[in-house]
């Protein structure tokens, strides 16, 4: 015992030697791996932290300098991080999750176009999207021949007839909101506690009506039919608000608490509602169907299946129909709702732009009439306002790509000298088109922090505007979303002027404006933290 305590025991001596030797070997091994990693990209400059955003720990922890970037790091850094390293392509490295988190961020418009247009060298990282394969394979979660099949069927669904329907339904929905305010006795002056909730409800009602012919009310006072836990409207609300829970937890875990059970039941109800709708539509004569997305999908699937070879490896049945309807909701609801909320926030802060928006609208819309689809299509300044809000506050912060082969690109310094910088992208590299970096890059946008819709009224670098992605996999529902947002804005601006509701009498205008433009990063998209508005009838 005395020999052991004195440290003279031979096993103790061996252990004392072995630990530092093993630690040294591990350190050398990691140093070699890091050297290979950084040399493979030519020691591309960039940010380094302990914890990466791709881990659960990285998503849960807040921003901690040098430790964790936080889930909203791309928007928080915007272009400043690229300016710091004097390069429009930079690397992001983290020690955790093992064996390191590493990706390349792109804020160069030309390189972004090159990457997104080359589907062979830079395919979509499908594994990132697999968790949203909740009901069936869809156009977002498929690739190669299967994606081509889904694209052929789904793309024609977004037609001019459908866009016109979006406008008509949007006018009806906003008009019903005004009627509700009138019944409540506050039609001439309305105070909205949080306009984010209003735009979210509008977007849900619009996509439900123009998507699959389901007309909801602003007050859901219906009772669910037999066999269902929720009404269709309530089920959709729960589904769209709680996708993260459905992705993260099994039915068994969701059953452990009330909210979890609600999420489980809402997702089950949604599938059953959609299955019933699909069966009903299939029984209808084609000439009796509306021009909504579901009817268009069913018609497209029937045509494709009738022409499909029996040897084809892929099919498009009811599961794929439900899967694509879900992805239309998933991709189109929050993004449109939150971009519309940011538009209202910016117009509340910039009253001069709001007035110019109103003036441009009344020059198009017939006096005493509601805006028509023809008016919406011609409202160029309205679209410019929407685009500028999207540029400043794009709901989606980045688009991922994957390098399927070694590839070389050239970017340039941002110190005013435009020095060429060759960048090697090794096979297997995770790439992010950094939307905030692109949208705040002064090479493409003069005074990028200013709200200036006029920049979209003339020539601008379309490769530097990335809110709808680009290339073959760009957003199919772009015109649907634009029409939806423009219709809401047109009907509102025609009837009301609005501003931010003061917090108290002591709050200055500058403080109020800063509060209205505060943002948060949700599980999927960026949105205003809270948007209280006061509306006054024109």
Short mmCIF file of C-alpha atoms in Angstrom, two decimals:
data_model
loop_
_atom_site.label_atom_id
_atom_site.label_comp_id
_atom_site.label_asym_id
_atom_site.label_seq_id
_atom_site.Cartn_x
_atom_site.Cartn_y
_atom_site.Cartn_z
CA UNK A 1 0.00 0.00 0.00
CA UNK A 2 2.81 2.38 0.89
CA UNK A 3 4.49 1.60 -2.42
CA UNK A 4 1.25 2.39 -4.31
CA UNK A 5 0.72 5.66 -2.46
CA UNK A 6 4.26 6.82 -3.04
CA UNK A 7 3.73 6.55 -6.80
CA UNK A 8 6.46 3.87 -7.12
CA UNK A 9 4.06 1.09 -8.16
CA UNK A 10 5.02 0.06 -11.74
CA UNK A 11 1.41 0.22 -13.01
CA UNK A 12 1.03 3.76 -11.70
CA UNK A 13 4.21 4.83 -13.43
CA UNK A 14 3.03 3.27 -16.69
CA UNK A 15 -0.33 5.01 -16.38
CA UNK A 16 1.32 8.35 -15.69
CA UNK A 17 3.34 7.90 -18.88
CA UNK A 18 0.47 6.51 -20.95
CA UNK A 19 -2.04 9.33 -20.35
CA UNK A 20 0.05 12.20 -21.76
CA UNK A 21 1.31 9.99 -24.59
CA UNK A 22 -2.26 9.05 -25.58
CA UNK A 23 -3.37 12.68 -25.26
CA UNK A 24 -0.47 13.68 -27.47
CA UNK A 25 -1.42 11.11 -30.11
CA UNK A 26 -5.05 12.33 -30.07
CA UNK A 27 -3.93 15.95 -30.35
CA UNK A 28 -1.60 15.14 -33.25
CA UNK A 29 -4.34 13.16 -34.99
CA UNK A 30 -6.80 16.04 -34.72
CA UNK A 31 -4.15 18.55 -35.77
CA UNK A 32 -3.48 16.51 -38.92
CA UNK A 33 -7.21 16.26 -39.68
CA UNK A 34 -7.66 20.00 -39.20
CA UNK A 35 -4.65 20.74 -41.39
CA UNK A 36 -6.11 18.56 -44.17
CA UNK A 37 -9.52 20.18 -43.77
CA UNK A 38 -8.30 23.77 -43.94
CA UNK A 39 -5.72 23.10 -46.63
CA UNK A 40 -8.43 21.48 -48.80
CA UNK A 41 -10.20 24.86 -48.99
CA UNK A 42 -6.99 26.88 -49.27
CA UNK A 43 -7.28 28.13 -45.69
CA UNK A 44 -10.40 30.07 -46.57
CA UNK A 45 -10.92 32.68 -43.82
CA UNK A 46 -13.93 32.50 -41.57
CA UNK A 47 -15.53 32.24 -38.15
CA UNK A 48 -14.66 29.61 -35.54
CA UNK A 49 -16.63 28.61 -32.43
CA UNK A 50 -16.78 25.70 -30.03
CA UNK A 51 -20.39 24.69 -30.79
CA UNK A 52 -21.94 24.51 -34.23
CA UNK A 53 -25.49 25.54 -35.20
CA UNK A 54 -26.20 22.10 -36.63
CA UNK A 55 -26.34 20.50 -33.18
CA UNK A 56 -29.25 20.45 -30.74
CA UNK A 57 -27.01 22.18 -28.21
CA UNK A 58 -26.24 24.90 -30.75
CA UNK A 59 -29.95 25.45 -31.42
CA UNK A 60 -30.90 25.58 -27.74
CA UNK A 61 -28.10 27.80 -26.45
CA UNK A 62 -28.18 31.57 -27.08
CA UNK A 63 -25.45 33.49 -28.83
CA UNK A 64 -22.22 33.32 -26.81
CA UNK A 65 -19.12 34.91 -28.42
CA UNK A 66 -16.54 32.29 -29.48
CA UNK A 67 -18.72 29.53 -27.99
CA UNK A 68 -22.04 29.40 -29.88
CA UNK A 69 -23.35 31.40 -32.84
CA UNK A 70 -27.03 30.83 -32.05
CA UNK A 71 -29.76 29.84 -34.48
CA UNK A 72 -30.11 33.37 -35.94
CA UNK A 73 -26.42 33.96 -36.63
CA UNK A 74 -26.74 34.49 -40.41
CA UNK A 75 -29.16 37.39 -39.97
CA UNK A 76 -27.39 38.79 -36.92
CA UNK A 77 -24.07 38.87 -38.80
CA UNK A 78 -25.62 39.74 -42.21
CA UNK A 79 -22.83 41.12 -44.40
CA UNK A 80 -20.60 42.33 -41.55
CA UNK A 81 -18.98 38.91 -41.12
CA UNK A 82 -17.98 38.86 -44.81
CA UNK A 83 -16.62 42.39 -44.50
CA UNK A 84 -14.57 41.31 -41.50
CA UNK A 85 -12.73 38.67 -43.55
CA UNK A 86 -12.56 40.75 -46.76
CA UNK A 87 -14.11 37.97 -48.82
CA UNK A 88 -17.62 37.20 -50.13
CA UNK A 89 -17.14 33.47 -49.49
CA UNK A 90 -16.12 32.46 -45.97
CA UNK A 91 -15.97 29.32 -43.84
CA UNK A 92 -17.70 28.52 -40.56
CA UNK A 93 -16.02 25.97 -38.32
CA UNK A 94 -17.01 24.45 -34.97
CA UNK A 95 -15.41 21.70 -32.85
CA UNK A 96 -18.82 20.30 -31.89
CA UNK A 97 -20.66 18.24 -33.10
CA UNK A 98 -17.78 15.82 -33.70
CA UNK A 99 -15.91 15.30 -35.92
CA UNK A 100 -16.26 19.06 -36.45
CA UNK A 101 -18.98 21.18 -38.05
CA UNK A 102 -17.81 22.86 -41.20
CA UNK A 103 -19.59 24.73 -43.97
CA UNK A 104 -18.98 27.40 -46.58
CA UNK A 105 -21.17 30.53 -46.77
CA UNK A 106 -21.65 32.40 -50.05
CA UNK A 107 -22.55 36.09 -50.37
CA UNK A 108 -21.29 36.43 -53.95
CA UNK A 109 -24.22 36.72 -56.40
CA UNK A 110 -22.32 35.26 -59.36
CA UNK A 111 -21.12 32.25 -57.39
CA UNK A 112 -24.59 31.77 -55.92
CA UNK A 113 -26.02 31.63 -59.44
CA UNK A 114 -23.29 29.19 -60.51
CA UNK A 115 -23.99 26.88 -57.58
CA UNK A 116 -27.78 26.90 -57.83
CA UNK A 117 -27.82 26.39 -61.60
CA UNK A 118 -25.53 23.34 -61.48
CA UNK A 119 -27.65 20.52 -60.03
CA UNK A 120 -25.03 17.88 -60.87
CA UNK A 121 -22.13 19.45 -58.98
CA UNK A 122 -24.31 20.97 -56.24
CA UNK A 123 -27.40 18.86 -55.53
CA UNK A 124 -29.85 19.63 -52.79
CA UNK A 125 -28.88 17.92 -49.49
CA UNK A 126 -32.03 15.82 -49.34
CA UNK A 127 -31.16 14.36 -45.94
CA UNK A 128 -31.69 17.82 -44.44
CA UNK A 129 -35.31 17.81 -45.67
CA UNK A 130 -36.23 14.19 -44.92
CA UNK A 131 -37.76 15.06 -41.51
CA UNK A 132 -40.56 16.97 -43.30
CA UNK A 133 -41.50 13.83 -45.25
CA UNK A 134 -44.32 13.53 -42.75
CA UNK A 135 -47.12 12.38 -45.07
CA UNK A 136 -45.28 11.27 -48.16
CA UNK A 137 -42.53 12.12 -50.61
CA UNK A 138 -42.95 15.54 -52.17
CA UNK A 139 -41.32 17.98 -54.55
CA UNK A 140 -39.08 19.42 -51.81
CA UNK A 141 -37.81 16.13 -50.35
CA UNK A 142 -37.16 14.28 -53.61
CA UNK A 143 -34.25 14.38 -56.03
CA UNK A 144 -33.24 13.19 -59.51
CA UNK A 145 -35.92 11.27 -61.48
CA UNK A 146 -38.35 11.25 -58.58
CA UNK A 147 -38.05 15.03 -58.27
CA UNK A 148 -38.64 15.44 -62.00
CA UNK A 149 -41.87 13.44 -61.65
CA UNK A 150 -43.07 15.61 -58.75
CA UNK A 151 -42.03 18.78 -60.55
CA UNK A 152 -43.94 17.83 -63.72
CA UNK A 153 -47.12 17.29 -61.71
CA UNK A 154 -46.89 20.11 -59.17
CA UNK A 155 -45.49 23.02 -61.19
CA UNK A 156 -48.54 23.44 -63.49
CA UNK A 157 -50.76 23.67 -60.38
CA UNK A 158 -49.53 27.25 -59.89
CA UNK A 159 -51.34 28.68 -62.89
CA UNK A 160 -52.74 32.10 -63.76
CA UNK A 161 -56.23 30.78 -63.00
CA UNK A 162 -55.01 29.83 -59.54
CA UNK A 163 -53.33 33.23 -59.03
CA UNK A 164 -56.61 34.93 -59.92
CA UNK A 165 -58.35 32.72 -57.37
CA UNK A 166 -55.75 33.73 -54.75
CA UNK A 167 -56.62 37.38 -55.37
CA UNK A 168 -60.38 36.84 -55.24
CA UNK A 169 -60.16 34.82 -52.03
CA UNK A 170 -57.74 37.31 -50.50
CA UNK A 171 -60.12 40.22 -51.12
CA UNK A 172 -62.96 38.25 -49.56
CA UNK A 173 -60.93 37.26 -46.48
CA UNK A 174 -59.71 40.79 -45.70
CA UNK A 175 -63.18 42.23 -46.32
CA UNK A 176 -64.60 39.75 -43.81
CA UNK A 177 -62.00 40.94 -41.29
CA UNK A 178 -63.25 44.51 -41.78
CA UNK A 179 -66.81 43.30 -41.24
CA UNK A 180 -65.75 41.63 -38.01
CA UNK A 181 -64.19 44.90 -36.81
CA UNK A 182 -67.40 46.73 -37.71
CA UNK A 183 -69.49 44.26 -35.67
CA UNK A 184 -67.15 44.84 -32.73
CA UNK A 185 -67.88 48.57 -32.98
CA UNK A 186 -64.36 49.73 -33.73
CA UNK A 187 -64.37 49.97 -37.52
CA UNK A 188 -63.07 53.56 -37.70
CA UNK A 189 -60.13 52.96 -35.36
CA UNK A 190 -58.69 49.51 -34.78
CA UNK A 191 -55.92 48.51 -32.42
CA UNK A 192 -54.23 45.21 -33.23
CA UNK A 193 -52.25 43.76 -30.36
CA UNK A 194 -49.92 41.80 -32.64
CA UNK A 195 -50.21 42.01 -36.43
CA UNK A 196 -47.98 38.92 -36.77
CA UNK A 197 -50.97 36.85 -35.60
CA UNK A 198 -53.22 38.66 -38.10
CA UNK A 199 -50.96 37.99 -41.09
CA UNK A 200 -50.48 34.38 -39.98
CA UNK A 201 -54.24 33.82 -39.84
CA UNK A 202 -54.75 35.55 -43.19
CA UNK A 203 -52.03 33.45 -44.86
CA UNK A 204 -53.57 30.25 -43.50
CA UNK A 205 -57.06 31.22 -44.68
CA UNK A 206 -55.78 32.26 -48.11
CA UNK A 207 -53.78 29.11 -48.80
CA UNK A 208 -56.64 26.94 -47.48
CA UNK A 209 -59.14 28.62 -49.82
CA UNK A 210 -56.96 28.85 -52.93
CA UNK A 211 -55.10 25.64 -52.07
CA UNK A 212 -57.96 23.22 -51.50
CA UNK A 213 -61.22 25.12 -51.48
CA UNK A 214 -61.65 25.30 -47.68
CA UNK A 215 -63.15 28.62 -46.60
CA UNK A 216 -62.44 29.49 -42.98
CA UNK A 217 -63.78 32.31 -40.83
CA UNK A 218 -61.81 34.70 -38.62
CA UNK A 219 -63.74 33.22 -35.69
CA UNK A 220 -63.66 29.43 -35.73
CA UNK A 221 -66.85 28.58 -33.83
CA UNK A 222 -67.52 25.30 -35.65
CA UNK A 223 -67.60 21.86 -34.06
CA UNK A 224 -65.45 19.01 -35.42
CA UNK A 225 -67.31 16.26 -37.31
CA UNK A 226 -67.61 12.78 -35.86
CA UNK A 227 -64.31 10.93 -35.75
CA UNK A 228 -62.23 14.10 -35.58
CA UNK A 229 -60.67 15.88 -32.60
CA UNK A 230 -60.46 19.28 -34.31
CA UNK A 231 -62.19 21.27 -37.02
CA UNK A 232 -60.17 21.47 -40.23
CA UNK A 233 -59.30 25.09 -39.43
CA UNK A 234 -58.09 24.31 -35.92
CA UNK A 235 -56.18 21.25 -37.11
CA UNK A 236 -54.37 23.37 -39.70
CA UNK A 237 -53.53 26.02 -37.08
CA UNK A 238 -52.04 23.41 -34.77
CA UNK A 239 -50.16 21.68 -37.60
CA UNK A 240 -48.61 24.89 -38.93
CA UNK A 241 -47.64 26.12 -35.45
CA UNK A 242 -46.13 22.89 -34.15
CA UNK A 243 -44.25 21.21 -36.98
CA UNK A 244 -41.09 21.08 -34.85
CA UNK A 245 -42.83 18.89 -32.25
CA UNK A 246 -44.06 16.48 -34.92
CA UNK A 247 -40.58 16.18 -36.41
CA UNK A 248 -38.81 15.81 -33.07
CA UNK A 249 -41.09 13.40 -31.17
CA UNK A 250 -42.82 10.08 -31.78
CA UNK A 251 -46.50 9.52 -31.02
CA UNK A 252 -45.54 7.76 -27.81
CA UNK A 253 -43.64 10.77 -26.49
CA UNK A 254 -46.26 13.25 -27.72
CA UNK A 255 -48.87 11.30 -25.75
CA UNK A 256 -47.17 12.24 -22.46
CA UNK A 257 -48.62 15.76 -22.21
CA UNK A 258 -51.68 17.64 -23.43
CA UNK A 259 -50.02 19.84 -26.05
CA UNK A 260 -48.24 16.78 -27.41
CA UNK A 261 -51.53 14.92 -27.71
CA UNK A 262 -53.06 17.91 -29.49
CA UNK A 263 -50.18 17.93 -31.99
CA UNK A 264 -50.50 14.18 -32.58
CA UNK A 265 -54.27 14.40 -33.09
CA UNK A 266 -54.07 17.50 -35.31
CA UNK A 267 -51.60 15.84 -37.68
CA UNK A 268 -53.79 12.74 -37.84
CA UNK A 269 -56.90 14.87 -38.44
CA UNK A 270 -55.17 16.81 -41.21
CA UNK A 271 -54.31 13.64 -43.11
CA UNK A 272 -57.85 12.31 -42.75
CA UNK A 273 -59.40 15.61 -43.87
CA UNK A 274 -57.11 15.70 -46.91
CA UNK A 275 -57.84 12.05 -47.77
CA UNK A 276 -61.57 12.79 -47.67
CA UNK A 277 -61.12 15.89 -49.86
CA UNK A 278 -59.04 13.99 -52.41
CA UNK A 279 -61.63 11.24 -52.67
CA UNK A 280 -64.45 13.80 -53.05
CA UNK A 281 -62.58 15.69 -55.78
CA UNK A 282 -61.84 12.54 -57.70
CA UNK A 283 -65.56 11.83 -57.87
CA UNK A 284 -66.28 15.30 -59.32
CA UNK A 285 -66.39 15.93 -63.03
CA UNK A 286 -63.31 17.88 -64.10
CA UNK A 287 -65.37 20.82 -65.34
CA UNK A 288 -66.97 21.16 -61.88
CA UNK A 289 -63.65 21.48 -60.06
CA UNK A 290 -62.29 24.83 -58.92
CA UNK A 291 -58.86 26.10 -60.02
CA UNK A 292 -57.36 25.47 -56.58
CA UNK A 293 -54.05 23.67 -56.06
CA UNK A 294 -55.61 20.39 -54.97
CA UNK A 295 -57.81 20.08 -58.06
CA UNK A 296 -54.85 20.97 -60.29
CA UNK A 297 -52.69 18.39 -58.53
CA UNK A 298 -55.29 15.65 -58.91
CA UNK A 299 -55.70 16.42 -62.61
CA UNK A 300 -51.94 16.51 -63.15
CA UNK A 301 -51.40 13.25 -61.27
CA UNK A 302 -54.15 11.49 -63.23
CA UNK A 303 -52.64 12.60 -66.53
CA UNK A 304 -49.12 11.63 -65.51
CA UNK A 305 -50.17 8.22 -64.17
CA UNK A 306 -52.07 7.44 -67.36
CA UNK A 307 -48.91 8.07 -69.40
CA UNK A 308 -46.45 6.51 -66.95
CA UNK A 309 -44.65 3.37 -68.01
CA UNK A 310 -45.37 0.29 -65.91
CA UNK A 311 -41.62 -0.14 -65.42
CA UNK A 312 -41.25 3.24 -63.73
CA UNK A 313 -39.62 3.09 -60.29
CA UNK A 314 -41.66 6.01 -58.98
CA UNK A 315 -45.38 6.61 -58.58
CA UNK A 316 -47.65 9.46 -57.60
CA UNK A 317 -50.59 8.30 -55.50
CA UNK A 318 -52.70 9.70 -52.68
CA UNK A 319 -49.77 9.74 -50.23
CA UNK A 320 -47.79 11.91 -52.65
CA UNK A 321 -50.84 14.16 -53.14
CA UNK A 322 -51.14 14.71 -49.38
CA UNK A 323 -47.37 15.08 -49.07
CA UNK A 324 -47.26 17.84 -51.67
CA UNK A 325 -50.30 19.68 -50.29
CA UNK A 326 -48.61 19.61 -46.88
CA UNK A 327 -45.36 20.95 -48.30
CA UNK A 328 -47.24 23.77 -50.06
CA UNK A 329 -48.67 24.73 -46.67
CA UNK A 330 -45.37 24.24 -44.86
CA UNK A 331 -43.31 26.24 -47.36
CA UNK A 332 -45.87 28.93 -48.10
CA UNK A 333 -47.63 29.73 -44.85
CA UNK A 334 -44.97 31.07 -42.45
CA UNK A 335 -42.83 32.65 -45.15
CA UNK A 336 -45.69 34.70 -46.60
CA UNK A 337 -47.17 35.55 -43.20
CA UNK A 338 -43.89 36.75 -41.73
CA UNK A 339 -42.71 38.67 -44.80
CA UNK A 340 -46.10 40.41 -44.83
CA UNK A 341 -45.71 41.26 -41.14
CA UNK A 342 -42.29 42.79 -41.77
CA UNK A 343 -43.81 44.79 -44.65
CA UNK A 344 -46.42 46.24 -42.28
CA UNK A 345 -43.72 47.02 -39.71
CA UNK A 346 -41.59 48.87 -42.26
CA UNK A 347 -44.57 50.81 -43.62
CA UNK A 348 -45.51 51.79 -40.05
CA UNK A 349 -42.04 53.18 -39.52
CA UNK A 350 -41.82 54.84 -42.95
CA UNK A 351 -45.06 56.78 -43.28
CA UNK A 352 -43.84 58.53 -46.44
CA UNK A 353 -43.51 55.18 -48.21
CA UNK A 354 -46.96 54.14 -46.95
CA UNK A 355 -48.45 57.31 -48.45
CA UNK A 356 -46.66 56.74 -51.76
CA UNK A 357 -47.96 53.17 -51.74
CA UNK A 358 -51.53 54.42 -51.28
CA UNK A 359 -51.13 57.04 -54.03
CA UNK A 360 -49.81 54.44 -56.48
CA UNK A 361 -52.73 52.14 -55.67
CA UNK A 362 -55.56 54.63 -56.13
CA UNK A 363 -54.14 55.50 -59.54
CA UNK A 364 -54.85 51.90 -60.57
CA UNK A 365 -57.94 50.75 -58.69
CA UNK A 366 -61.33 52.06 -59.82
CA UNK A 367 -62.75 54.43 -57.19
CA UNK A 368 -65.22 52.71 -54.88
CA UNK A 369 -64.22 49.23 -56.11
CA UNK A 370 -62.15 46.45 -54.61
CA UNK A 371 -58.81 45.68 -56.28
CA UNK A 372 -58.99 43.06 -59.01
CA UNK A 373 -56.35 40.60 -60.14
CA UNK A 374 -55.64 42.89 -63.09
CA UNK A 375 -54.97 45.76 -60.66
CA UNK A 376 -52.67 43.59 -58.55
CA UNK A 377 -50.63 42.52 -61.57
CA UNK A 378 -50.13 46.17 -62.58
CA UNK A 379 -49.24 47.40 -59.07
CA UNK A 380 -45.48 47.60 -59.60
CA UNK A 381 -44.78 49.83 -56.60
CA UNK A 382 -46.63 47.44 -54.33
CA UNK A 383 -44.42 44.59 -55.53
CA UNK A 384 -41.34 46.75 -55.02
CA UNK A 385 -42.37 47.35 -51.40
CA UNK A 386 -42.85 43.60 -50.85
CA UNK A 387 -39.46 42.85 -52.42
CA UNK A 388 -37.67 45.48 -50.35
CA UNK A 389 -39.19 44.07 -47.16
CA UNK A 390 -38.04 40.61 -48.25
CA UNK A 391 -34.56 41.92 -48.96
CA UNK A 392 -34.24 43.48 -45.51
CA UNK A 393 -35.99 40.70 -43.57
CA UNK A 394 -35.97 37.51 -45.57
CA UNK A 395 -37.88 34.93 -43.47
CA UNK A 396 -35.55 32.13 -44.62
CA UNK A 397 -31.94 33.01 -43.69
CA UNK A 398 -30.06 30.59 -45.98
CA UNK A 399 -30.41 27.88 -48.63
CA UNK A 400 -28.30 24.71 -48.31
CA UNK A 401 -26.40 22.94 -51.06
CA UNK A 402 -23.98 20.01 -51.13
CA UNK A 403 -20.79 19.64 -53.18
CA UNK A 404 -21.01 16.32 -55.04
CA UNK A 405 -17.55 16.82 -56.55
CA UNK A 406 -14.45 18.94 -56.14
CA UNK A 407 -15.17 22.37 -57.58
CA UNK A 408 -13.36 25.68 -57.98
CA UNK A 409 -14.93 29.14 -57.99
CA UNK A 410 -13.61 32.67 -57.94
CA UNK A 411 -14.90 35.44 -55.66
CA UNK A 412 -13.54 38.90 -54.97
CA UNK A 413 -12.36 40.97 -52.05
CA UNK A 414 -14.76 43.54 -50.63
CA UNK A 415 -12.21 46.21 -49.70
CA UNK A 416 -12.95 48.19 -52.87
CA UNK A 417 -10.06 46.63 -54.82
CA UNK A 418 -12.06 43.63 -56.14
CA UNK A 419 -9.03 41.37 -55.90
CA UNK A 420 -9.81 37.89 -57.35
CA UNK A 421 -9.84 35.16 -54.68
CA UNK A 422 -9.85 31.56 -55.94
CA UNK A 423 -11.81 29.21 -53.66
CA UNK A 424 -11.59 25.41 -53.70
CA UNK A 425 -14.74 23.57 -52.62
CA UNK A 426 -13.93 19.92 -51.84
CA UNK A 427 -16.38 17.11 -52.47
CA UNK A 428 -18.71 16.65 -49.51
CA UNK A 429 -18.65 20.30 -48.41
CA UNK A 430 -21.86 21.69 -46.93
CA UNK A 431 -22.65 25.04 -48.59
CA UNK A 432 -25.07 27.76 -47.57
CA UNK A 433 -26.22 30.55 -49.85
CA UNK A 434 -26.23 33.23 -47.17
CA UNK A 435 -29.31 35.32 -47.97
CA UNK A 436 -28.63 38.04 -45.40
CA UNK A 437 -25.08 38.30 -46.70
CA UNK A 438 -26.32 38.69 -50.28
CA UNK A 439 -29.14 41.08 -49.38
CA UNK A 440 -26.89 43.43 -47.41
CA UNK A 441 -23.90 43.26 -49.75
CA UNK A 442 -23.13 46.89 -50.78
CA UNK A 443 -21.71 45.64 -54.09
CA UNK A 444 -25.29 44.99 -55.19
CA UNK A 445 -27.35 47.30 -52.98
CA UNK A 446 -26.47 50.92 -52.37
CA UNK A 447 -27.05 51.87 -48.70
CA UNK A 448 -28.24 48.30 -48.01
CA UNK A 449 -29.67 49.06 -44.56
CA UNK A 450 -32.08 51.68 -45.94
CA UNK A 451 -35.71 50.85 -46.76
CA UNK A 452 -35.90 52.00 -50.36
CA UNK A 453 -38.48 50.18 -52.54
CA UNK A 454 -37.50 52.28 -55.57
CA UNK A 455 -34.40 50.13 -56.00
CA UNK A 456 -36.73 47.42 -57.38
CA UNK A 457 -38.42 49.78 -59.85
CA UNK A 458 -35.43 49.77 -62.20
CA UNK A 459 -32.53 47.48 -62.99
CA UNK A 460 -31.08 45.51 -60.11
CA UNK A 461 -28.94 42.41 -59.78
CA UNK A 462 -31.52 39.63 -59.74
CA UNK A 463 -28.89 37.09 -58.71
CA UNK A 464 -28.42 39.07 -55.48
CA UNK A 465 -32.12 38.82 -54.55
CA UNK A 466 -32.57 35.34 -53.17
CA UNK A 467 -35.81 35.24 -51.18
CA UNK A 468 -37.36 32.78 -53.63
CA UNK A 469 -34.12 30.83 -54.22
CA UNK A 470 -32.83 30.37 -57.78
CA UNK A 471 -32.08 27.79 -60.42
CA UNK A 472 -34.17 24.72 -61.30
CA UNK A 473 -35.31 24.32 -57.68
CA UNK A 474 -36.47 27.89 -57.17
CA UNK A 475 -39.83 28.51 -55.49
CA UNK A 476 -42.73 27.28 -57.66
CA UNK A 477 -45.24 29.21 -55.56
CA UNK A 478 -43.59 32.60 -56.03
CA UNK A 479 -46.49 34.21 -57.91
CA UNK A 480 -48.98 32.61 -55.52
CA UNK A 481 -47.16 34.18 -52.54
CA UNK A 482 -46.71 37.55 -54.25
CA UNK A 483 -50.38 37.73 -55.24
CA UNK A 484 -51.45 36.73 -51.73
CA UNK A 485 -49.29 39.40 -50.05
CA UNK A 486 -50.16 42.13 -52.56
CA UNK A 487 -53.89 41.48 -52.23
CA UNK A 488 -53.79 41.75 -48.44
CA UNK A 489 -51.72 44.92 -48.65
CA UNK A 490 -53.92 46.50 -51.34
CA UNK A 491 -57.22 45.97 -49.52
CA UNK A 492 -55.72 47.15 -46.22
CA UNK A 493 -54.00 50.27 -47.61
CA UNK A 494 -57.09 51.28 -49.62
CA UNK A 495 -59.17 51.36 -46.46
CA UNK A 496 -56.79 52.16 -43.58
CA UNK A 497 -53.65 54.04 -42.77
CA UNK A 498 -51.67 52.55 -39.92
CA UNK A 499 -48.81 53.18 -37.53
CA UNK A 500 -47.16 51.47 -34.60
CA UNK A 501 -49.07 51.67 -31.32
CA UNK A 502 -47.01 53.63 -28.74
CA UNK A 503 -45.92 51.64 -25.70
CA UNK A 504 -46.50 54.62 -23.41
CA UNK A 505 -46.38 58.42 -23.45
CA UNK A 506 -42.67 58.49 -22.63
CA UNK A 507 -41.64 56.36 -25.61
CA UNK A 508 -39.97 58.40 -28.35
CA UNK A 509 -40.65 57.86 -32.05
CA UNK A 510 -37.14 56.44 -32.48
CA UNK A 511 -37.67 53.97 -29.63
CA UNK A 512 -41.04 52.92 -31.05
CA UNK A 513 -39.60 52.37 -34.53
CA UNK A 514 -36.75 50.29 -33.14
CA UNK A 515 -39.25 48.20 -31.15
CA UNK A 516 -41.45 47.57 -34.19
CA UNK A 517 -38.49 46.25 -36.19
CA UNK A 518 -37.15 43.89 -33.53
CA UNK A 519 -37.00 40.36 -34.82
CA UNK A 520 -36.80 36.81 -33.54
CA UNK A 521 -35.75 33.58 -35.17
CA UNK A 522 -38.34 30.85 -34.84
CA UNK A 523 -37.72 27.17 -35.44
CA UNK A 524 -37.90 27.83 -39.18
CA UNK A 525 -38.30 31.50 -40.09
CA UNK A 526 -37.53 35.05 -39.02
CA UNK A 527 -40.47 37.13 -37.75
CA UNK A 528 -41.17 40.44 -35.95
CA UNK A 529 -40.93 40.01 -32.19
CA UNK A 530 -44.27 41.77 -31.67
CA UNK A 531 -46.13 44.18 -33.93
CA UNK A 532 -48.87 46.25 -32.26
CA UNK A 533 -50.56 48.51 -34.82
CA UNK A 534 -53.20 51.22 -34.74
CA UNK A 535 -55.33 51.50 -37.89
CA UNK A 536 -57.45 54.54 -38.79
CA UNK A 537 -60.14 54.37 -41.49
CA UNK A 538 -59.47 56.53 -44.54
#
